[in-house]
Amino acid sequence: MMTKLDNPYRILLLGGTSEATSLAQSLADQNGIFTILSLAGRTANPAASPLPVRVGGFGGVDGLTEYLTSENIDLIVDATHPFAARISNNAIAASVAAHVPLLAIERPPWTPAGTDEWSEFDSVDAAIAALPDTPQDVFSGLGRQAINALSAAPQHRYVIRVVDASEPPTNLPHATIVAARGPFRTEDDIELFRKHGISHVLAKNSGGSAAYSKIEAARMLGIKVLMVRRPAIAPRKTVTSVEDALAWIETHHQRRSERGV
Ligand code: NAP
């Protein structure tokens, strides 16, 4: 007789966020569920995972569709970053093509609170272009992929926070790299902003708590925030938390077990 161990419910978890790390911890303990965590491979030392991990792109929609079919995936859980629009849109298209349901964890975006002074932009380039012409002390929380974009305004003294340590690019003569992995604390960001005399904060509207400290620190110090709005992602089934994702997965897993599949 076929048991759950012979025929587990197979989940592809698209990761690269703290939610993915947390969901991976919970799914590792679930009976009858086999989950593989997929990472893009952007960071040199990703957070430890209790699940098997595959690293690197799938080769667009066709590659991901092929992967879903060949690996007999029953469910895709998209726990990628809200700015990782390409993989999220690819996952939606592949889910349709391979007839595999998809669930996304989508953190609600941040909204201005209290004395927040935000200007909002549709792209990283537009936010950088809106910095004053005269040299400023700018904190960039835009991530490593946005470093090249900062060279459009090389006159500023940048403090750039990234996960992996690196030298500042030569075309940014006044830049300092701060290598650190979230979650960050507001008191630490206040100290960092004071130390560097920060006048502007560049941020992506990531949502969630792990990177919110820079927004709170800017509010407390009266610093202007240049906020990049999220990119568009096609309609999909979403939940806003890891707990809700686990409940949804459990229901669907249960239904499949009841159908005896
Ligand atoms: P992206 O622009 O949406 O994706 C570019 C390509 O990278 C995708 O087309 C895919 O290649 C590959 N890819 C992305 N995520 C993948 C995953 N989890 N597993 C396998 N392949 C993946 O993504 P991104 O903005 O470069 O982000 C890359 C990773 O960093 C994501 O896992 C994301 O969660 C994480 N991250 C991003 C940000 C951000 O601000 N963008 C911030 C924090 C963490 P193929 O087309 O070849 O499949």
PDB file of C-alpha atoms and ligand atoms in Angstrom:
ATOM      1  CA  MET A   1       0.000   0.000   0.000  1.00  0.00           C
ATOM      2  CA  MET A   2       1.173   3.534  -0.877  1.00  0.00           C
ATOM      3  CA  THR A   3       1.981   5.645   2.212  1.00  0.00           C
ATOM      4  CA  LYS A   4       2.432   9.402   2.703  1.00  0.00           C
ATOM      5  CA  LEU A   5       6.170   8.762   2.796  1.00  0.00           C
ATOM      6  CA  ASP A   6       6.034   7.239  -0.728  1.00  0.00           C
ATOM      7  CA  ASN A   7       3.911  10.055  -2.085  1.00  0.00           C
ATOM      8  CA  PRO A   8       4.493  13.261  -0.127  1.00  0.00           C
ATOM      9  CA  TYR A   9       2.845  16.577  -0.977  1.00  0.00           C
ATOM     10  CA  ARG A  10       5.621  18.403  -2.841  1.00  0.00           C
ATOM     11  CA  ILE A  11       6.092  22.150  -2.376  1.00  0.00           C
ATOM     12  CA  LEU A  12       8.440  24.478  -4.225  1.00  0.00           C
ATOM     13  CA  LEU A  13       9.189  27.388  -1.872  1.00  0.00           C
ATOM     14  CA  LEU A  14      10.610  30.424  -3.681  1.00  0.00           C
ATOM     15  CA  GLY A  15      12.749  32.171  -1.098  1.00  0.00           C
ATOM     16  CA  GLY A  16      15.134  34.927  -0.351  1.00  0.00           C
ATOM     17  CA  THR A  17      13.193  36.594   2.497  1.00  0.00           C
ATOM     18  CA  SER A  18      12.794  36.246   6.263  1.00  0.00           C
ATOM     19  CA  GLU A  19       9.275  34.859   5.653  1.00  0.00           C
ATOM     20  CA  ALA A  20      10.734  32.088   3.496  1.00  0.00           C
ATOM     21  CA  THR A  21      13.267  31.246   6.224  1.00  0.00           C
ATOM     22  CA  SER A  22      10.537  31.113   8.837  1.00  0.00           C
ATOM     23  CA  LEU A  23       8.162  29.060   6.647  1.00  0.00           C
ATOM     24  CA  ALA A  24      11.023  26.670   5.842  1.00  0.00           C
ATOM     25  CA  GLN A  25      11.478  26.041   9.585  1.00  0.00           C
ATOM     26  CA  SER A  26       7.791  25.186  10.013  1.00  0.00           C
ATOM     27  CA  LEU A  27       7.462  23.064   6.863  1.00  0.00           C
ATOM     28  CA  ALA A  28      10.537  21.019   7.767  1.00  0.00           C
ATOM     29  CA  ASP A  29       8.547  19.508  10.652  1.00  0.00           C
ATOM     30  CA  GLN A  30       5.362  18.693   8.683  1.00  0.00           C
ATOM     31  CA  ASN A  31       4.583  15.030   8.100  1.00  0.00           C
ATOM     32  CA  GLY A  32       3.697  14.031   4.551  1.00  0.00           C
ATOM     33  CA  ILE A  33       5.074  17.262   3.055  1.00  0.00           C
ATOM     34  CA  PHE A  34       8.343  17.519   1.136  1.00  0.00           C
ATOM     35  CA  THR A  35       9.517  21.087   0.488  1.00  0.00           C
ATOM     36  CA  ILE A  36      12.424  22.294  -1.584  1.00  0.00           C
ATOM     37  CA  LEU A  37      13.636  25.859  -1.032  1.00  0.00           C
ATOM     38  CA  SER A  38      14.740  27.752  -4.127  1.00  0.00           C
ATOM     39  CA  LEU A  39      17.172  30.683  -3.903  1.00  0.00           C
ATOM     40  CA  ALA A  40      18.372  32.971  -6.674  1.00  0.00           C
ATOM     41  CA  GLY A  41      21.943  32.757  -5.370  1.00  0.00           C
ATOM     42  CA  ARG A  42      22.439  36.511  -4.915  1.00  0.00           C
ATOM     43  CA  THR A  43      24.045  36.376  -1.433  1.00  0.00           C
ATOM     44  CA  ALA A  44      27.304  34.613  -0.617  1.00  0.00           C
ATOM     45  CA  ASN A  45      26.085  33.309   2.770  1.00  0.00           C
ATOM     46  CA  PRO A  46      22.321  32.703   2.716  1.00  0.00           C
ATOM     47  CA  ALA A  47      20.463  32.065   5.993  1.00  0.00           C
ATOM     48  CA  ALA A  48      20.739  28.407   7.100  1.00  0.00           C
ATOM     49  CA  SER A  49      17.840  26.198   5.955  1.00  0.00           C
ATOM     50  CA  PRO A  50      16.545  22.930   7.418  1.00  0.00           C
ATOM     51  CA  LEU A  51      15.160  22.073   3.947  1.00  0.00           C
ATOM     52  CA  PRO A  52      16.915  20.883   0.811  1.00  0.00           C
ATOM     53  CA  VAL A  53      17.968  23.941  -1.186  1.00  0.00           C
ATOM     54  CA  ARG A  54      18.384  24.477  -4.929  1.00  0.00           C
ATOM     55  CA  VAL A  55      20.195  27.611  -6.108  1.00  0.00           C
ATOM     56  CA  GLY A  56      19.977  29.653  -9.326  1.00  0.00           C
ATOM     57  CA  GLY A  57      17.421  30.672 -11.955  1.00  0.00           C
ATOM     58  CA  PHE A  58      15.159  28.144 -13.669  1.00  0.00           C
ATOM     59  CA  GLY A  59      15.539  29.648 -17.139  1.00  0.00           C
ATOM     60  CA  GLY A  60      12.439  31.843 -17.333  1.00  0.00           C
ATOM     61  CA  VAL A  61       8.819  30.686 -17.498  1.00  0.00           C
ATOM     62  CA  ASP A  62       9.593  27.656 -19.697  1.00  0.00           C
ATOM     63  CA  GLY A  63      12.356  26.452 -17.393  1.00  0.00           C
ATOM     64  CA  LEU A  64      10.192  26.836 -14.309  1.00  0.00           C
ATOM     65  CA  THR A  65       7.243  25.090 -15.999  1.00  0.00           C
ATOM     66  CA  GLU A  66       9.526  22.199 -16.913  1.00  0.00           C
ATOM     67  CA  TYR A  67      10.858  22.064 -13.334  1.00  0.00           C
ATOM     68  CA  LEU A  68       7.341  21.950 -11.836  1.00  0.00           C
ATOM     69  CA  THR A  69       6.414  19.053 -14.099  1.00  0.00           C
ATOM     70  CA  SER A  70       9.591  17.024 -13.810  1.00  0.00           C
ATOM     71  CA  GLU A  71       9.712  17.425 -10.012  1.00  0.00           C
ATOM     72  CA  ASN A  72       5.983  16.610  -9.579  1.00  0.00           C
ATOM     73  CA  ILE A  73       5.404  19.815  -7.632  1.00  0.00           C
ATOM     74  CA  ASP A  74       1.925  20.070  -6.033  1.00  0.00           C
ATOM     75  CA  LEU A  75       2.145  23.693  -4.845  1.00  0.00           C
ATOM     76  CA  ILE A  76       4.336  26.761  -5.427  1.00  0.00           C
ATOM     77  CA  VAL A  77       4.719  29.095  -2.467  1.00  0.00           C
ATOM     78  CA  ASP A  78       6.139  32.435  -3.558  1.00  0.00           C
ATOM     79  CA  ALA A  79       7.876  33.972  -0.547  1.00  0.00           C
ATOM     80  CA  THR A  80      10.160  36.218  -2.585  1.00  0.00           C
ATOM     81  CA  HIS A  81      10.741  39.909  -1.906  1.00  0.00           C
ATOM     82  CA  PRO A  82       8.001  42.324  -3.107  1.00  0.00           C
ATOM     83  CA  PHE A  83      10.559  43.882  -5.483  1.00  0.00           C
ATOM     84  CA  ALA A  84      11.462  40.513  -7.047  1.00  0.00           C
ATOM     85  CA  ALA A  85       8.750  41.006  -9.694  1.00  0.00           C
ATOM     86  CA  ARG A  86      10.314  38.951 -12.468  1.00  0.00           C
ATOM     87  CA  ILE A  87      10.405  35.635 -10.582  1.00  0.00           C
ATOM     88  CA  SER A  88       6.944  36.315  -9.116  1.00  0.00           C
ATOM     89  CA  ASN A  89       5.385  36.984 -12.534  1.00  0.00           C
ATOM     90  CA  ASN A  90       7.255  33.991 -13.990  1.00  0.00           C
ATOM     91  CA  ALA A  91       5.910  31.801 -11.191  1.00  0.00           C
ATOM     92  CA  ILE A  92       2.327  32.885 -11.949  1.00  0.00           C
ATOM     93  CA  ALA A  93       2.751  32.076 -15.654  1.00  0.00           C
ATOM     94  CA  ALA A  94       4.432  28.715 -14.934  1.00  0.00           C
ATOM     95  CA  SER A  95       1.751  27.816 -12.407  1.00  0.00           C
ATOM     96  CA  VAL A  96      -0.908  28.271 -15.103  1.00  0.00           C
ATOM     97  CA  ALA A  97       1.116  26.392 -17.737  1.00  0.00           C
ATOM     98  CA  ALA A  98       1.871  23.423 -15.445  1.00  0.00           C
ATOM     99  CA  HIS A  99      -1.539  23.456 -13.655  1.00  0.00           C
ATOM    100  CA  VAL A 100       0.135  23.821 -10.263  1.00  0.00           C
ATOM    101  CA  PRO A 101      -1.569  26.091  -7.705  1.00  0.00           C
ATOM    102  CA  LEU A 102       0.372  29.075  -6.383  1.00  0.00           C
ATOM    103  CA  LEU A 103       0.202  30.878  -3.067  1.00  0.00           C
ATOM    104  CA  ALA A 104       2.164  34.086  -2.405  1.00  0.00           C
ATOM    105  CA  ILE A 105       3.097  35.639   0.911  1.00  0.00           C
ATOM    106  CA  GLU A 106       2.757  39.373   0.332  1.00  0.00           C
ATOM    107  CA  ARG A 107       3.644  41.692   3.203  1.00  0.00           C
ATOM    108  CA  PRO A 108       1.438  44.776   3.360  1.00  0.00           C
ATOM    109  CA  PRO A 109       3.394  47.840   2.205  1.00  0.00           C
ATOM    110  CA  TRP A 110       4.441  50.520   4.711  1.00  0.00           C
ATOM    111  CA  THR A 111       2.402  53.703   4.848  1.00  0.00           C
ATOM    112  CA  PRO A 112       3.578  57.065   6.232  1.00  0.00           C
ATOM    113  CA  ALA A 113       2.886  57.504   9.946  1.00  0.00           C
ATOM    114  CA  GLY A 114       3.253  60.330  12.474  1.00  0.00           C
ATOM    115  CA  THR A 115       5.643  62.997  11.245  1.00  0.00           C
ATOM    116  CA  ASP A 116       6.974  60.906   8.331  1.00  0.00           C
ATOM    117  CA  GLU A 117       8.157  63.056   5.427  1.00  0.00           C
ATOM    118  CA  TRP A 118       8.076  60.808   2.350  1.00  0.00           C
ATOM    119  CA  SER A 119       8.361  61.477  -1.355  1.00  0.00           C
ATOM    120  CA  GLU A 120       7.307  58.443  -3.418  1.00  0.00           C
ATOM    121  CA  PHE A 121       8.690  57.274  -6.774  1.00  0.00           C
ATOM    122  CA  ASP A 122       7.971  54.528  -9.299  1.00  0.00           C
ATOM    123  CA  SER A 123      11.596  53.533  -9.747  1.00  0.00           C
ATOM    124  CA  VAL A 124      14.987  53.547  -8.049  1.00  0.00           C
ATOM    125  CA  ASP A 125      16.308  55.858 -10.797  1.00  0.00           C
ATOM    126  CA  ALA A 126      13.522  58.396 -10.206  1.00  0.00           C
ATOM    127  CA  ALA A 127      14.196  58.448  -6.448  1.00  0.00           C
ATOM    128  CA  ILE A 128      17.926  59.032  -6.969  1.00  0.00           C
ATOM    129  CA  ALA A 129      17.228  61.746  -9.555  1.00  0.00           C
ATOM    130  CA  ALA A 130      15.091  63.571  -6.959  1.00  0.00           C
ATOM    131  CA  LEU A 131      18.021  64.047  -4.538  1.00  0.00           C
ATOM    132  CA  PRO A 132      19.232  67.677  -4.402  1.00  0.00           C
ATOM    133  CA  ASP A 133      22.000  68.682  -6.824  1.00  0.00           C
ATOM    134  CA  THR A 134      24.282  69.811  -3.987  1.00  0.00           C
ATOM    135  CA  PRO A 135      26.183  67.045  -2.121  1.00  0.00           C
ATOM    136  CA  GLN A 136      24.118  65.390   0.634  1.00  0.00           C
ATOM    137  CA  ASP A 137      24.657  62.629   3.213  1.00  0.00           C
ATOM    138  CA  VAL A 138      22.457  59.839   1.899  1.00  0.00           C
ATOM    139  CA  PHE A 139      21.653  56.453   3.417  1.00  0.00           C
ATOM    140  CA  SER A 140      20.805  53.853   0.764  1.00  0.00           C
ATOM    141  CA  GLY A 141      18.654  50.949   1.883  1.00  0.00           C
ATOM    142  CA  LEU A 142      18.002  50.073  -1.773  1.00  0.00           C
ATOM    143  CA  GLY A 143      20.201  46.963  -1.730  1.00  0.00           C
ATOM    144  CA  ARG A 144      23.197  45.811  -3.717  1.00  0.00           C
ATOM    145  CA  GLN A 145      21.436  45.668  -7.081  1.00  0.00           C
ATOM    146  CA  ALA A 146      20.833  49.444  -6.907  1.00  0.00           C
ATOM    147  CA  ILE A 147      24.460  50.463  -6.280  1.00  0.00           C
ATOM    148  CA  ASN A 148      25.135  51.112  -9.970  1.00  0.00           C
ATOM    149  CA  ALA A 149      22.103  53.404 -10.157  1.00  0.00           C
ATOM    150  CA  LEU A 150      23.628  55.636  -7.438  1.00  0.00           C
ATOM    151  CA  SER A 151      26.425  56.600  -9.854  1.00  0.00           C
ATOM    152  CA  ALA A 152      23.874  58.846 -11.632  1.00  0.00           C
ATOM    153  CA  ALA A 153      24.405  61.201  -8.649  1.00  0.00           C
ATOM    154  CA  PRO A 154      28.032  60.601  -7.605  1.00  0.00           C
ATOM    155  CA  GLN A 155      28.413  63.915  -5.725  1.00  0.00           C
ATOM    156  CA  HIS A 156      26.640  62.596  -2.591  1.00  0.00           C
ATOM    157  CA  ARG A 157      28.271  61.020   0.456  1.00  0.00           C
ATOM    158  CA  TYR A 158      26.500  57.631   0.498  1.00  0.00           C
ATOM    159  CA  VAL A 159      26.210  55.112   3.304  1.00  0.00           C
ATOM    160  CA  ILE A 160      25.106  51.954   1.494  1.00  0.00           C
ATOM    161  CA  ARG A 161      23.778  48.989   3.482  1.00  0.00           C
ATOM    162  CA  VAL A 162      24.148  45.565   1.833  1.00  0.00           C
ATOM    163  CA  VAL A 163      24.225  41.939   3.017  1.00  0.00           C
ATOM    164  CA  ASP A 164      27.655  40.994   1.660  1.00  0.00           C
ATOM    165  CA  ALA A 165      30.750  43.128   2.356  1.00  0.00           C
ATOM    166  CA  SER A 166      32.386  44.710  -0.699  1.00  0.00           C
ATOM    167  CA  GLU A 167      34.467  47.736  -1.671  1.00  0.00           C
ATOM    168  CA  PRO A 168      32.510  50.823  -2.742  1.00  0.00           C
ATOM    169  CA  PRO A 169      32.496  51.238  -6.536  1.00  0.00           C
ATOM    170  CA  THR A 170      35.222  53.565  -7.829  1.00  0.00           C
ATOM    171  CA  ASN A 171      32.642  55.815  -9.520  1.00  0.00           C
ATOM    172  CA  LEU A 172      31.175  56.660  -6.079  1.00  0.00           C
ATOM    173  CA  PRO A 173      34.169  58.461  -4.509  1.00  0.00           C
ATOM    174  CA  HIS A 174      32.394  59.368  -1.248  1.00  0.00           C
ATOM    175  CA  ALA A 175      30.607  56.067  -0.523  1.00  0.00           C
ATOM    176  CA  THR A 176      30.852  53.866   2.561  1.00  0.00           C
ATOM    177  CA  ILE A 177      29.580  50.278   2.481  1.00  0.00           C
ATOM    178  CA  VAL A 178      27.968  48.917   5.657  1.00  0.00           C
ATOM    179  CA  ALA A 179      27.581  45.124   5.458  1.00  0.00           C
ATOM    180  CA  ALA A 180      24.798  43.806   7.704  1.00  0.00           C
ATOM    181  CA  ARG A 181      21.888  41.379   7.582  1.00  0.00           C
ATOM    182  CA  GLY A 182      18.477  42.286   9.068  1.00  0.00           C
ATOM    183  CA  PRO A 183      16.481  42.377  11.217  1.00  0.00           C
ATOM    184  CA  PHE A 184      17.791  45.808  12.180  1.00  0.00           C
ATOM    185  CA  ARG A 185      17.050  47.835  15.330  1.00  0.00           C
ATOM    186  CA  THR A 186      15.763  51.407  15.325  1.00  0.00           C
ATOM    187  CA  GLU A 187      18.235  52.540  17.996  1.00  0.00           C
ATOM    188  CA  ASP A 188      21.133  51.220  15.907  1.00  0.00           C
ATOM    189  CA  ASP A 189      19.875  53.016  12.797  1.00  0.00           C
ATOM    190  CA  ILE A 190      19.462  56.259  14.773  1.00  0.00           C
ATOM    191  CA  GLU A 191      23.090  55.939  15.866  1.00  0.00           C
ATOM    192  CA  LEU A 192      24.228  55.141  12.310  1.00  0.00           C
ATOM    193  CA  PHE A 193      22.322  58.114  10.839  1.00  0.00           C
ATOM    194  CA  ARG A 194      23.672  60.473  13.535  1.00  0.00           C
ATOM    195  CA  LYS A 195      27.232  59.241  13.072  1.00  0.00           C
ATOM    196  CA  HIS A 196      27.109  59.954   9.325  1.00  0.00           C
ATOM    197  CA  GLY A 197      24.940  63.094   9.554  1.00  0.00           C
ATOM    198  CA  ILE A 198      22.383  61.516   7.218  1.00  0.00           C
ATOM    199  CA  SER A 199      20.041  64.019   5.535  1.00  0.00           C
ATOM    200  CA  HIS A 200      18.146  61.674   3.137  1.00  0.00           C
ATOM    201  CA  VAL A 201      17.122  58.014   3.240  1.00  0.00           C
ATOM    202  CA  LEU A 202      16.586  56.048   0.032  1.00  0.00           C
ATOM    203  CA  ALA A 203      14.273  53.074   0.617  1.00  0.00           C
ATOM    204  CA  LYS A 204      12.157  50.494  -1.204  1.00  0.00           C
ATOM    205  CA  ASN A 205       8.661  49.945   0.166  1.00  0.00           C
ATOM    206  CA  SER A 206       9.456  46.404   1.265  1.00  0.00           C
ATOM    207  CA  GLY A 207       6.962  46.221   4.130  1.00  0.00           C
ATOM    208  CA  GLY A 208       7.498  43.921   7.107  1.00  0.00           C
ATOM    209  CA  SER A 209       9.377  44.572  10.310  1.00  0.00           C
ATOM    210  CA  ALA A 210      12.955  43.466   9.541  1.00  0.00           C
ATOM    211  CA  ALA A 211      13.920  46.613   7.596  1.00  0.00           C
ATOM    212  CA  TYR A 212      11.432  49.107   9.092  1.00  0.00           C
ATOM    213  CA  SER A 213      14.015  50.481  11.539  1.00  0.00           C
ATOM    214  CA  LYS A 214      15.401  52.924   8.953  1.00  0.00           C
ATOM    215  CA  ILE A 215      11.925  54.430   8.503  1.00  0.00           C
ATOM    216  CA  GLU A 216      11.437  54.801  12.256  1.00  0.00           C
ATOM    217  CA  ALA A 217      14.931  56.250  12.684  1.00  0.00           C
ATOM    218  CA  ALA A 218      14.267  58.764   9.869  1.00  0.00           C
ATOM    219  CA  ARG A 219      10.976  59.767  11.551  1.00  0.00           C
ATOM    220  CA  MET A 220      12.669  60.296  14.913  1.00  0.00           C
ATOM    221  CA  LEU A 221      15.482  62.366  13.422  1.00  0.00           C
ATOM    222  CA  GLY A 222      13.262  64.337  11.001  1.00  0.00           C
ATOM    223  CA  ILE A 223      15.090  62.937   7.938  1.00  0.00           C
ATOM    224  CA  LYS A 224      13.458  62.955   4.479  1.00  0.00           C
ATOM    225  CA  VAL A 225      12.635  59.528   2.999  1.00  0.00           C
ATOM    226  CA  LEU A 226      12.650  58.916  -0.758  1.00  0.00           C
ATOM    227  CA  MET A 227      10.458  55.825  -1.052  1.00  0.00           C
ATOM    228  CA  VAL A 228      10.343  53.585  -4.130  1.00  0.00           C
ATOM    229  CA  ARG A 229       6.879  52.101  -4.760  1.00  0.00           C
ATOM    230  CA  ARG A 230       6.520  48.377  -5.443  1.00  0.00           C
ATOM    231  CA  PRO A 231       6.626  46.987  -8.980  1.00  0.00           C
ATOM    232  CA  ALA A 232       3.445  45.499 -10.450  1.00  0.00           C
ATOM    233  CA  ILE A 233       2.770  41.791 -10.016  1.00  0.00           C
ATOM    234  CA  ALA A 234      -0.085  39.967 -11.792  1.00  0.00           C
ATOM    235  CA  PRO A 235      -3.131  38.927  -9.712  1.00  0.00           C
ATOM    236  CA  ARG A 236      -2.583  35.802  -7.601  1.00  0.00           C
ATOM    237  CA  LYS A 237      -3.750  34.149  -4.391  1.00  0.00           C
ATOM    238  CA  THR A 238      -2.009  35.900  -1.500  1.00  0.00           C
ATOM    239  CA  VAL A 239      -1.774  35.756   2.276  1.00  0.00           C
ATOM    240  CA  THR A 240       0.010  38.344   4.410  1.00  0.00           C
ATOM    241  CA  SER A 241       1.772  36.170   6.969  1.00  0.00           C
ATOM    242  CA  VAL A 242       3.676  32.934   7.426  1.00  0.00           C
ATOM    243  CA  GLU A 243       0.957  31.701   9.836  1.00  0.00           C
ATOM    244  CA  ASP A 244      -1.763  32.217   7.204  1.00  0.00           C
ATOM    245  CA  ALA A 245       0.397  30.493   4.590  1.00  0.00           C
ATOM    246  CA  LEU A 246       0.821  27.462   6.874  1.00  0.00           C
ATOM    247  CA  ALA A 247      -2.935  27.270   7.500  1.00  0.00           C
ATOM    248  CA  TRP A 248      -3.656  27.489   3.738  1.00  0.00           C
ATOM    249  CA  ILE A 249      -1.068  24.792   2.976  1.00  0.00           C
ATOM    250  CA  GLU A 250      -2.475  22.508   5.673  1.00  0.00           C
ATOM    251  CA  THR A 251      -6.008  22.823   4.253  1.00  0.00           C
ATOM    252  CA  HIS A 252      -4.879  22.026   0.711  1.00  0.00           C
ATOM    253  CA  HIS A 253      -2.651  19.194   1.830  1.00  0.00           C
ATOM    254  CA  GLN A 254      -5.549  17.759   3.834  1.00  0.00           C
ATOM    255  CA  ARG A 255      -7.917  17.978   0.855  1.00  0.00           C
ATOM    256  CA  ARG A 256      -5.455  16.102  -1.298  1.00  0.00           C
ATOM    257  CA  SER A 257      -5.052  13.414   1.367  1.00  0.00           C
ATOM    258  CA  GLU A 258      -8.854  13.059   1.604  1.00  0.00           C
ATOM    259  CA  ARG A 259      -9.051  12.588  -2.176  1.00  0.00           C
ATOM    260  CA  GLY A 260      -6.517   9.797  -1.657  1.00  0.00           C
ATOM    261  CA  VAL A 261      -4.094  11.288  -4.193  1.00  0.00           C
TER     262      VAL A 261
HETATM  263  P1  NAP B   1      13.932  39.052  -9.911  1.00  0.00           P
HETATM  264  O1  NAP B   1      14.458  40.269 -10.588  1.00  0.00           O
HETATM  265  O2  NAP B   1      12.467  38.917  -9.765  1.00  0.00           O
HETATM  266  O3  NAP B   1      14.432  37.742 -10.613  1.00  0.00           O
HETATM  267  C1  NAP B   1      15.429  37.726 -11.622  1.00  0.00           C
HETATM  268  C2  NAP B   1      15.707  36.277 -11.955  1.00  0.00           C
HETATM  269  O4  NAP B   1      16.408  35.643 -10.881  1.00  0.00           O
HETATM  270  C3  NAP B   1      14.458  35.445 -12.147  1.00  0.00           C
HETATM  271  O5  NAP B   1      13.919  35.609 -13.440  1.00  0.00           O
HETATM  272  C4  NAP B   1      14.978  34.055 -11.852  1.00  0.00           C
HETATM  273  O6  NAP B   1      15.738  33.565 -12.953  1.00  0.00           O
HETATM  274  C5  NAP B   1      15.964  34.302 -10.745  1.00  0.00           C
HETATM  275  N1  NAP B   1      15.360  34.159  -9.409  1.00  0.00           N
HETATM  276  C6  NAP B   1      14.866  35.140  -8.589  1.00  0.00           C
HETATM  277  N2  NAP B   1      14.453  34.620  -7.426  1.00  0.00           N
HETATM  278  C7  NAP B   1      14.664  33.282  -7.498  1.00  0.00           C
HETATM  279  C8  NAP B   1      14.458  32.211  -6.602  1.00  0.00           C
HETATM  280  N3  NAP B   1      13.930  32.398  -5.363  1.00  0.00           N
HETATM  281  N4  NAP B   1      14.804  30.962  -7.011  1.00  0.00           N
HETATM  282  C9  NAP B   1      15.345  30.763  -8.243  1.00  0.00           C
HETATM  283  N5  NAP B   1      15.571  31.742  -9.134  1.00  0.00           N
HETATM  284  C10 NAP B   1      15.244  32.988  -8.764  1.00  0.00           C
HETATM  285  O7  NAP B   1      14.599  38.889  -8.466  1.00  0.00           O
HETATM  286  P2  NAP B   1      15.635  39.821  -7.696  1.00  0.00           P
HETATM  287  O8  NAP B   1      14.996  41.123  -7.413  1.00  0.00           O
HETATM  288  O9  NAP B   1      16.925  39.773  -8.429  1.00  0.00           O
HETATM  289  O10 NAP B   1      15.762  39.025  -6.327  1.00  0.00           O
HETATM  290  C11 NAP B   1      16.524  37.829  -6.284  1.00  0.00           C
HETATM  291  C12 NAP B   1      16.326  37.171  -4.936  1.00  0.00           C
HETATM  292  O11 NAP B   1      16.688  38.086  -3.892  1.00  0.00           O
HETATM  293  C13 NAP B   1      14.884  36.741  -4.676  1.00  0.00           C
HETATM  294  O12 NAP B   1      14.938  35.465  -4.091  1.00  0.00           O
HETATM  295  C14 NAP B   1      14.358  37.782  -3.698  1.00  0.00           C
HETATM  296  O13 NAP B   1      13.400  37.233  -2.810  1.00  0.00           O
HETATM  297  C15 NAP B   1      15.616  38.203  -2.957  1.00  0.00           C
HETATM  298  N6  NAP B   1      15.567  39.606  -2.513  1.00  0.00           N
HETATM  299  C16 NAP B   1      15.337  40.600  -3.410  1.00  0.00           C
HETATM  300  C17 NAP B   1      15.287  41.917  -2.958  1.00  0.00           C
HETATM  301  C18 NAP B   1      14.998  43.043  -3.902  1.00  0.00           C
HETATM  302  O14 NAP B   1      14.953  44.216  -3.444  1.00  0.00           O
HETATM  303  N7  NAP B   1      14.801  42.792  -5.204  1.00  0.00           N
HETATM  304  C19 NAP B   1      15.479  42.197  -1.597  1.00  0.00           C
HETATM  305  C20 NAP B   1      15.715  41.134  -0.703  1.00  0.00           C
HETATM  306  C21 NAP B   1      15.763  39.848  -1.175  1.00  0.00           C
HETATM  307  P3  NAP B   1      15.090  32.630 -14.090  1.00  0.00           P
HETATM  308  O15 NAP B   1      14.216  33.533 -14.914  1.00  0.00           O
HETATM  309  O16 NAP B   1      16.261  32.085 -14.803  1.00  0.00           O
HETATM  310  O17 NAP B   1      14.266  31.573 -13.382  1.00  0.00           O
END
